[in-house]
XYZ file of C-alpha atoms in Angstrom:
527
model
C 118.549 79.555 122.711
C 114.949 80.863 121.854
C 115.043 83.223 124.648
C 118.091 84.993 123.000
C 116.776 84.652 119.653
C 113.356 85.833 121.034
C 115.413 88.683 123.041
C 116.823 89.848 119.932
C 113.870 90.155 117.695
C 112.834 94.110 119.106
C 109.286 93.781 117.070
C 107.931 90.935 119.146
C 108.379 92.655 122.826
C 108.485 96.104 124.469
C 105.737 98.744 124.682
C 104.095 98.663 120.924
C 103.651 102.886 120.420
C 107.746 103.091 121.315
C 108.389 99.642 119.442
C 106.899 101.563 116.622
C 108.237 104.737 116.998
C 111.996 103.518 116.681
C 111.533 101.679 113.776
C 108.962 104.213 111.843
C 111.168 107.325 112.597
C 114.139 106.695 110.547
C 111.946 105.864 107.634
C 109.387 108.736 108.364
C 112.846 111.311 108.334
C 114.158 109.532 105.091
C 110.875 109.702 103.174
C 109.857 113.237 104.571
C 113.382 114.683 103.377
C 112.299 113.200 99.845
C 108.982 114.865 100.469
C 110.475 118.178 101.262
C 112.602 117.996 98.310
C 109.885 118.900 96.182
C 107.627 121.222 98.307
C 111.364 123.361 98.041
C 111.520 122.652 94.370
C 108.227 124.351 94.212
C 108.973 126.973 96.478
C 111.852 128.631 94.844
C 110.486 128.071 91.069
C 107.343 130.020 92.220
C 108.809 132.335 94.414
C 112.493 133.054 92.880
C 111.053 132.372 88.752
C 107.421 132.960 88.979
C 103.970 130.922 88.720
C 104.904 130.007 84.971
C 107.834 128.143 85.532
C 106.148 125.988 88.018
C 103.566 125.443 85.248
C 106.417 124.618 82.719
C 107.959 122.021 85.761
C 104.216 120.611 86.830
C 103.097 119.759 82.979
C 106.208 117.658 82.895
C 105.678 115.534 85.909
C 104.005 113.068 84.264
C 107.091 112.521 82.077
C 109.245 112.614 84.946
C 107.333 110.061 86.842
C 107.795 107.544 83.837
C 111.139 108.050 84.304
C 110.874 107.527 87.887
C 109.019 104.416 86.890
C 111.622 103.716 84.204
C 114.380 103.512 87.467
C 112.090 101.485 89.718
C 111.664 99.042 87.153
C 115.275 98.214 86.786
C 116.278 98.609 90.536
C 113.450 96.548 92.102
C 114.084 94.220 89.610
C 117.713 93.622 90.345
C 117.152 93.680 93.964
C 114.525 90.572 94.014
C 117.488 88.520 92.089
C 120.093 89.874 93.630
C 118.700 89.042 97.309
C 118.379 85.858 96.468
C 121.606 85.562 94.718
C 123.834 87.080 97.865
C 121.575 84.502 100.837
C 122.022 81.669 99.132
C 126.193 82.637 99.036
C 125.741 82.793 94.876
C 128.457 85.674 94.394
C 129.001 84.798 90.946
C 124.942 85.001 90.283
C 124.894 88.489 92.284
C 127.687 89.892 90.005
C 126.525 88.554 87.217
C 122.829 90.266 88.122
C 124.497 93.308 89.447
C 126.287 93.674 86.208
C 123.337 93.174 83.794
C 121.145 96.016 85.918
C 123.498 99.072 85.333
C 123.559 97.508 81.276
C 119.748 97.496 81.378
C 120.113 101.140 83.164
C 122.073 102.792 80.671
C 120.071 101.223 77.666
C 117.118 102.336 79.152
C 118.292 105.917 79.604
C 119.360 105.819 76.274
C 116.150 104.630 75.147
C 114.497 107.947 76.922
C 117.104 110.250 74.756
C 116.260 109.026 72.006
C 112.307 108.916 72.582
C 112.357 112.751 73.737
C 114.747 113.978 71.067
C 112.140 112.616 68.891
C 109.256 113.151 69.714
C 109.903 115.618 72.906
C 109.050 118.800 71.410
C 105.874 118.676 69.927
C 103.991 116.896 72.505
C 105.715 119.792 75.672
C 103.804 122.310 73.101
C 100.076 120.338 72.856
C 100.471 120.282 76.792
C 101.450 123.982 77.056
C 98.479 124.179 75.357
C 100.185 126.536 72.421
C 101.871 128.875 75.059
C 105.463 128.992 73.806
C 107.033 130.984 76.889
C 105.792 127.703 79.063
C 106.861 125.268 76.463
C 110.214 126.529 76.091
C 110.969 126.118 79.846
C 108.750 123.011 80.143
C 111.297 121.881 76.892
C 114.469 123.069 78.753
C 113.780 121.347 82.478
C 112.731 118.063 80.639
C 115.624 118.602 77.628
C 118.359 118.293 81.032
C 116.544 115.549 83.217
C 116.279 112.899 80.057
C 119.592 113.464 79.590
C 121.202 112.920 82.665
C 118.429 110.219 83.082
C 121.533 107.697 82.797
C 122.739 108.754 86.110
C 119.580 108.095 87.911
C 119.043 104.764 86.699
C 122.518 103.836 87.558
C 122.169 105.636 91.227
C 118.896 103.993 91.893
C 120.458 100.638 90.915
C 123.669 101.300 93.505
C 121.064 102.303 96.046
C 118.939 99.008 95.692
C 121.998 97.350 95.797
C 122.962 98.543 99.145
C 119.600 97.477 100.548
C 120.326 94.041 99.216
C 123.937 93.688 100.520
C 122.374 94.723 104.274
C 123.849 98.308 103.862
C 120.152 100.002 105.216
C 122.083 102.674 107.275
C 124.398 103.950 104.436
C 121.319 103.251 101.935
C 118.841 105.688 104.386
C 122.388 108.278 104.512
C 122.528 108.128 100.765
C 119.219 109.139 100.023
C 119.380 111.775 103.122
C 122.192 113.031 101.002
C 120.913 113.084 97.666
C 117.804 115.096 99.021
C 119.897 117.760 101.629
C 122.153 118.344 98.478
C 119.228 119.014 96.032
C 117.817 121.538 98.287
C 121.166 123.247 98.402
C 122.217 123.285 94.875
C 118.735 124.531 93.615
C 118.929 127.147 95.798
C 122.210 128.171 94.841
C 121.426 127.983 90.944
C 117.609 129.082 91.300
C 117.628 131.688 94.094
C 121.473 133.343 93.838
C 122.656 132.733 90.111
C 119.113 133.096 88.452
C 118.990 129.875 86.289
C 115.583 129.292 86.494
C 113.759 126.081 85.351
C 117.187 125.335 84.273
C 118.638 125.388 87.387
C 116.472 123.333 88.978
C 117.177 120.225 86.926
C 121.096 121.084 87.178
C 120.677 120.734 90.550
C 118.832 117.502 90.391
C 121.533 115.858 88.614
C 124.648 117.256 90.626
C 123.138 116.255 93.754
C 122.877 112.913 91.887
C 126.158 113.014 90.714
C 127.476 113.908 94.136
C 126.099 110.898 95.480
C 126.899 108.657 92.954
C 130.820 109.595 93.585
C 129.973 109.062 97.976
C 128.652 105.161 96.812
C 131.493 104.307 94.599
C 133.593 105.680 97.228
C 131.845 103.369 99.709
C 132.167 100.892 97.675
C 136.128 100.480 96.672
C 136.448 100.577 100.698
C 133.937 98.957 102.230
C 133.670 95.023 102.625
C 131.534 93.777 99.482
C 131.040 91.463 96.882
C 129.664 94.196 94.596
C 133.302 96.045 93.942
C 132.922 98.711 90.982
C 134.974 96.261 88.874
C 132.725 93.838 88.502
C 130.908 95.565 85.746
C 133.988 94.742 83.870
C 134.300 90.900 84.480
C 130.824 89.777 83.936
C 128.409 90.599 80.946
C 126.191 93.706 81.268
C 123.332 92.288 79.075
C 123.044 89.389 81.542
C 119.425 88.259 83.323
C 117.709 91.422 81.658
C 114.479 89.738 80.547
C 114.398 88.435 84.652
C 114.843 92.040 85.859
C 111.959 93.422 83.801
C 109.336 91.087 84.818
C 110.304 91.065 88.805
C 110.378 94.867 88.531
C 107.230 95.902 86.709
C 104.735 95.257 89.409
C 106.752 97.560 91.570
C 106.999 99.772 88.836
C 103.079 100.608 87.548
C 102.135 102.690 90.735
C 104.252 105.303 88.936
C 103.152 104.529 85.844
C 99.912 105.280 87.382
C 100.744 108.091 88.723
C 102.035 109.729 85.578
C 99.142 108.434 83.358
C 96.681 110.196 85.912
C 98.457 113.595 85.889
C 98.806 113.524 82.159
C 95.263 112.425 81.874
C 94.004 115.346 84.267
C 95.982 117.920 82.075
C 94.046 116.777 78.894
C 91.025 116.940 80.624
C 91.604 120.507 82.089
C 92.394 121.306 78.487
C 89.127 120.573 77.301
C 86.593 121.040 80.414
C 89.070 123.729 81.832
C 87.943 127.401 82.298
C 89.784 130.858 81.553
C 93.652 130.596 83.260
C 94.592 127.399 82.475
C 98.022 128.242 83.731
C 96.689 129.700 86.429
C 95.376 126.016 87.422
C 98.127 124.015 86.111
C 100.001 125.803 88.628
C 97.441 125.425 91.515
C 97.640 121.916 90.693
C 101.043 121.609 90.797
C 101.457 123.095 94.506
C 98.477 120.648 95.454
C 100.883 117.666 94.071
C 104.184 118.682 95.897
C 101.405 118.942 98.966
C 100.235 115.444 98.813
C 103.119 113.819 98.010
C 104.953 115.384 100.823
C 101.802 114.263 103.461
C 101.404 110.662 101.907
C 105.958 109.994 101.676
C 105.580 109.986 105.843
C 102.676 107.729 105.646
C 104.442 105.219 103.481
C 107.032 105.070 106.013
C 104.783 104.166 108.772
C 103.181 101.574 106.745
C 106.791 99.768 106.016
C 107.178 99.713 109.538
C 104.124 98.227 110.422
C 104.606 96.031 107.624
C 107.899 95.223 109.849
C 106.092 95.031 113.113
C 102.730 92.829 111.986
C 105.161 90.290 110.042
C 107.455 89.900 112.901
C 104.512 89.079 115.294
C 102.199 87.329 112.649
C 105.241 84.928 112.256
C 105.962 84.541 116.338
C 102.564 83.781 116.742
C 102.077 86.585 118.654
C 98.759 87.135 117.432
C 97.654 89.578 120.171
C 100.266 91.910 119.489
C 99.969 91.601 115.928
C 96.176 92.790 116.244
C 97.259 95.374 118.551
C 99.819 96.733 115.900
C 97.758 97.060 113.281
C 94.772 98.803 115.685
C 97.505 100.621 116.376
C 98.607 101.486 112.738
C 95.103 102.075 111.934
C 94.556 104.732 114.274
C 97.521 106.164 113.551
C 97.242 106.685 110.427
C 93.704 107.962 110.730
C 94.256 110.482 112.932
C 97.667 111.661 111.029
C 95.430 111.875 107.610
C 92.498 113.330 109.226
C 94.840 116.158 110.767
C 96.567 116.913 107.435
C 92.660 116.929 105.441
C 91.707 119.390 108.435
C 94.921 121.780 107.615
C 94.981 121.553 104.358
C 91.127 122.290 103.888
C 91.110 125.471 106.275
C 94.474 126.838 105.292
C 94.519 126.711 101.287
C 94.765 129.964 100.354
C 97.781 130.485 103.488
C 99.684 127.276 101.989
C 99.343 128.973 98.600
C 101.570 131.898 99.474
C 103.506 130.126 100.882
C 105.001 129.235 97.122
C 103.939 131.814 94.868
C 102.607 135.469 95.444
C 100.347 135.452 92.670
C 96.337 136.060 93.862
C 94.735 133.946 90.779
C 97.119 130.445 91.388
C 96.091 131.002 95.473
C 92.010 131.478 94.723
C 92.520 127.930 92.302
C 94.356 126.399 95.311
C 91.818 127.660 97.579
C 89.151 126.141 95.487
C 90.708 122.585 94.266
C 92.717 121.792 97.836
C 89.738 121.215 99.676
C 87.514 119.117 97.031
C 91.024 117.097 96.061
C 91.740 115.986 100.149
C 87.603 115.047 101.054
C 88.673 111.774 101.704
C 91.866 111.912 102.649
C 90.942 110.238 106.025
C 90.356 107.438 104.742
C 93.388 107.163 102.561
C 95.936 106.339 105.160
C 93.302 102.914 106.766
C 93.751 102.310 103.279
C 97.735 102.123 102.951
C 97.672 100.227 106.203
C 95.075 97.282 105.316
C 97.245 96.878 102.256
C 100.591 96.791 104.175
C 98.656 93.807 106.678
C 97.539 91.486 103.643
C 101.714 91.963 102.356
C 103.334 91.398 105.821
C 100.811 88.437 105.924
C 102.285 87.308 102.300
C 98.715 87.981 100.462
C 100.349 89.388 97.590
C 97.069 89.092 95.378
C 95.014 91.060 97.856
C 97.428 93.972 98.543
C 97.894 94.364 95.180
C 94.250 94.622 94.716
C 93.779 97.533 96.783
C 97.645 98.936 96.419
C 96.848 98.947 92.390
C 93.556 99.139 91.465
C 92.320 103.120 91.890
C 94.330 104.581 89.628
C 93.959 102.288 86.760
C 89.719 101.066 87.048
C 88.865 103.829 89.465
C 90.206 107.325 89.183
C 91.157 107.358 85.484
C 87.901 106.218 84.083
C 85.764 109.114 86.661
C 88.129 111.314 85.454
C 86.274 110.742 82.027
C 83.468 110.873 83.318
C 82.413 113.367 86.259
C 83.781 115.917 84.242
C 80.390 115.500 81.362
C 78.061 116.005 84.570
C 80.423 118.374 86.461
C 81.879 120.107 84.424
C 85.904 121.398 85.265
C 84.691 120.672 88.944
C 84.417 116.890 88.219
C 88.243 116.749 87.724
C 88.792 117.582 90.849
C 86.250 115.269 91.935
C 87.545 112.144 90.490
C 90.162 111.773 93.594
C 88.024 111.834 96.407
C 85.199 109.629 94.302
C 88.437 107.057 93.663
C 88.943 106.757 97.294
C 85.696 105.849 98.256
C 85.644 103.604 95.588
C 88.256 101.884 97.024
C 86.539 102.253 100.936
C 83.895 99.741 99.337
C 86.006 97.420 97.345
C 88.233 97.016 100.632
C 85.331 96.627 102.790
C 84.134 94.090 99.994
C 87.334 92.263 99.784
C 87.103 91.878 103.446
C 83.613 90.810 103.961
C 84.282 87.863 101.220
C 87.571 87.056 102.822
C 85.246 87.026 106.096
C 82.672 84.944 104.974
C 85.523 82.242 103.524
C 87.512 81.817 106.690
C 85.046 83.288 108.871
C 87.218 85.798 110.088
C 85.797 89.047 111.699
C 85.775 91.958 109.125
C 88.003 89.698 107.292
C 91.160 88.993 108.971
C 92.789 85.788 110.774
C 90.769 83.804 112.737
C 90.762 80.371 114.439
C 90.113 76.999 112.886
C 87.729 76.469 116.127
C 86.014 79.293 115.015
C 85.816 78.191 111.331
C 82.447 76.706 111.238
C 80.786 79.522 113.891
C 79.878 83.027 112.874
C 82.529 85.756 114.649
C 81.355 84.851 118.093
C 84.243 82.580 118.937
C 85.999 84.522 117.113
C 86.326 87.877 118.964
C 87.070 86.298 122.070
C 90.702 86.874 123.289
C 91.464 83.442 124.759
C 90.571 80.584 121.999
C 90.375 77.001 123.437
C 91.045 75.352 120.324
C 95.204 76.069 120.192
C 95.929 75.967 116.598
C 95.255 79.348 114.129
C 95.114 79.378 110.490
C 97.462 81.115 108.268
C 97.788 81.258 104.630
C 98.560 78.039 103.097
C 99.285 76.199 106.572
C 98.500 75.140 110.443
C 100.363 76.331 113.591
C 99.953 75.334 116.810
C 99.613 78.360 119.142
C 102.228 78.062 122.454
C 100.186 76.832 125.165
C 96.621 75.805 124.378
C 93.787 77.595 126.472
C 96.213 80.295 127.932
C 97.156 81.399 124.388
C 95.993 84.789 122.795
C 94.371 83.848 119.757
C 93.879 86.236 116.674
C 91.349 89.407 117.948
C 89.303 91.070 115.106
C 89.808 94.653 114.016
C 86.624 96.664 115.405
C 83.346 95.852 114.605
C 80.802 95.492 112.147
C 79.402 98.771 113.325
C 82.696 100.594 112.805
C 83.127 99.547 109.505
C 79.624 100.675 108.420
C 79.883 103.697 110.157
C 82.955 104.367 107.959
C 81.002 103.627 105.040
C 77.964 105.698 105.640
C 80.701 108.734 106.441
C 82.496 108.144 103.485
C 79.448 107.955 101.307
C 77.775 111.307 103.125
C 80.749 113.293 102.638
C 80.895 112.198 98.664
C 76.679 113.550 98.877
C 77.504 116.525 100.473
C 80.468 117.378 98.138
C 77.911 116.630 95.456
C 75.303 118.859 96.099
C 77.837 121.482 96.959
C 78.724 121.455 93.797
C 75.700 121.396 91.809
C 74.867 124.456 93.883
């Protein structure tokens, strides 16, 4: 029986770079399509409408991304309940749950239509920065996406859904569609009928809407508990205070994100130099840029997240270490190959969306002072996808959370007074190394706790010794510590006990380089 149960389990056996491959690819296509999505966005605004409607659409990210925050709230929220709810066999409870999240999605939506007809307006024109052509199309774009808001919260809450109910094919084909259908419908209203900024939020929300009618489709004929109907038998202000605390962790890294970008337009507002919509718009295409490089990355981490949990659970320690070495490199090399591009190609990338000399020579200049640490970015993503798959929630949080919030928003006040406009740019890199040190910090306390080398697992034999014992592969001791318990490893002297990441000198090393390259960037500057 545990051979078969072992047999199926396709994380815990097989060549670990194709083990990873099959289960990173599907999520790498899914989350580049969504990263595509808006390098095309940007594309045909700035090549179809022109570099001041992709001003208009970048000063209104921010906004967007609290609405984006808005929807991850409610749908992350549902799906930690509803989870629950549907493997215990509770169908009543994952109705009832079900129910309350598209109530809690359609207040909140309203909520957002009634906070932008408001105060909407008047706050487009302070970050237009008085320019009325930009603020009327900033006003337009935004005017459409609040109000078919509605539909994304509901979409995003029939998406989780399908996660929950074990649906992860059609979810992956849904949001496949959704993306494929954006790209065509902006297109088609940007490119052919001339709509401009307005056209590109129509064709957000029809691609929406399209999906939304493939999922209720699925759902009146496939096999589930979660039938459209439901919303009319059970009570749609049900668990609503539950949703909203489960879902607001998940929810601040794009509240981050949006406080950042509108906190980086205020301060190019006041430190900024002549053709401030010249920048916006550089800044814009550098956005789209590193959110389509960094949606691939978060794939790979979920499937090492996969991979390492699978294995950390077997107690197959070995091959846990080896898949996150594995992880690690990958996603060093992949981040130091996109900082290498993106450095020596700026200006290339740049006309690549617009055909405007004064947008490329901003690009030119912030791309390569915004991506100086990019390197490190993705070792980052990975160390905080180990401590989850490990279930150290407090630690991944710690690292998954903390730069935008105590680290990137408070240099962004700050570099600029030495730096001048130039210290804007230099808040993102100065974040991540931030970040290099409190990781290596967290690490070297979690080290000196369990004695683990650089601050991972390590064995109770080892407990009382320094890392000597500890970086040997066979451990004579048989049992390995894990959070909160014991386990025996299988077999006693024979068995592969927990291998540390590298070495002390590797993580130094990556210290002293990140720390150089912030010097260098420094003086380059100052010069």
């Amino acid at each position: 029986m545990s051979s078969d149960t072992s047999r199926k389990n396709v994380f815990t056996q097989g060549p670990l770079p194709l083990t990873l491959l099959k289960t990173a690819l599907p999520i790498i296509l899914v989350m580049s399509m969504n990263g595509l999505l808006t390098v095309a966005d940007a594309v045909f605004l700035g090549r179809f409408v022109g570099p001041d409607a992709l001003s208009a659409v970048t000063l209104m990210f921010p906004a967007y991304m609290l609405l984006v925050a808005m929807a991850t709230l409610v749908s992350n929220g549902m799906n930690s309940i509803l989870a629950r709810n549907l493997g215990g066999g509770h169908v009543d409870g994952a109705r009832s749950v079900f129910s309350g999240a598209h109530g809690l999605a359609l207040c909140t939506g309203a909520g957002a239509i009634v906070l932008f007809s408001a105060v909407g307006y008047p706050i487009i024109l302070i970050a237009a920065e008085g320019s009325e052509p930009i603020a009327g199309m900033a006003y337009t774009y935004l005017a459409i996406t609040v109000w078919t808001s509605p539909l994304l919260f509901v979409l995003s809450v029939q998406t989780g859904a399908l996660r929950s109910e074990g649906f992860v094919m059609q979810m992956a084909g849904v949001s496949l569609l959704v993306s494929l259908a954006n790209i065509v419908f902006n297109f088609v209203l940007v490119a052919i009928l001339k709509l401009g900024v307005a056209g590109t939020a129509y064709g957000t929300a029809l691609a929406q809407l399209l999906t939304f009618a493939v999922v209720i489709l699925f759902r009146l004929r496939a096999k589930t508990v979660l039938k459209p109907g439901t919303l009319l038998s059970y009570p749609l202000t049900a668990h609503w205070w539950s949703i909203f605390a489960l879902g607001a962790p998940q929810s601040l890294n794009f509240a981050g994100i949006a406080l950042s970008s509108a906190a980086t337009f205020a301060s190019l507002q006041y430190f900024g130099q002549e053709g401030y919509e010249a920048t916006v718009a550089a800044f814009g295409i550098v956005t789209r840029i590193m959110t389509f490089v960094f949606l691939p990355l978060l794939g790979l981490t979920q499937a090492l997240q996969a991979m390492i949990g699978n294995n950390y659970g077997a107690g197959e320690w070995k091959r846990s270490d080896d898949t996150l070495r594995l992880g690690l490199l990958t996603a060093f090399v992949y981040c130091l190959g996109a900082q290498t591009l993106l450095t020596v190609f700026a200006r290339p990338v740049g006309f690549l969306f617009v055909n405007d000399l004064q947008v490329t020579s901003e690009l030119s200049r912030i791309m390569p002072i915004t991506v100086a640490l990019m390197f490190a970015a993705g070792p980052l993503f990975v160390i905080a996808a180990y401590f989850q798959a490990l279930g150290d929630a407090m630690r991944a949080a710690l690292i998954s959370l903390i730069k935008p919030y105590f680290f990137f928003l408070p240099l962004l006040i700050a570099l600029p007074a030495f730096f001048g406009e130039t210290g804007i740019w230099l808040a993102s890199p100065a974040a991540e190394f931030l970040l290099v040190v409190l990781t290596a910090a967290i690490l070297g306390v979690n080290r000196q706790k369990e004695n683990a080398a650089l601050g991972f697992v390590c064995c109770i034999h080892c407990k009382n010794e320094r890392l000597g014992s500890c970086r040997r592969s066979l451990c004579s001791a048989g049992t390995v510590q894990l959070p909160g318990r014991y386990l025996p490893v299988s077999g006693s002297r024979t068995s592969f006990a927990p291998r540390p990441l590298g070495s002390a000198f590797a993580a130094a090393f990556e210290i002293w380089f990140s720390t150089s390259a912030i010097l260098r960037l420094t003086r380059w500057t100052i010069q």
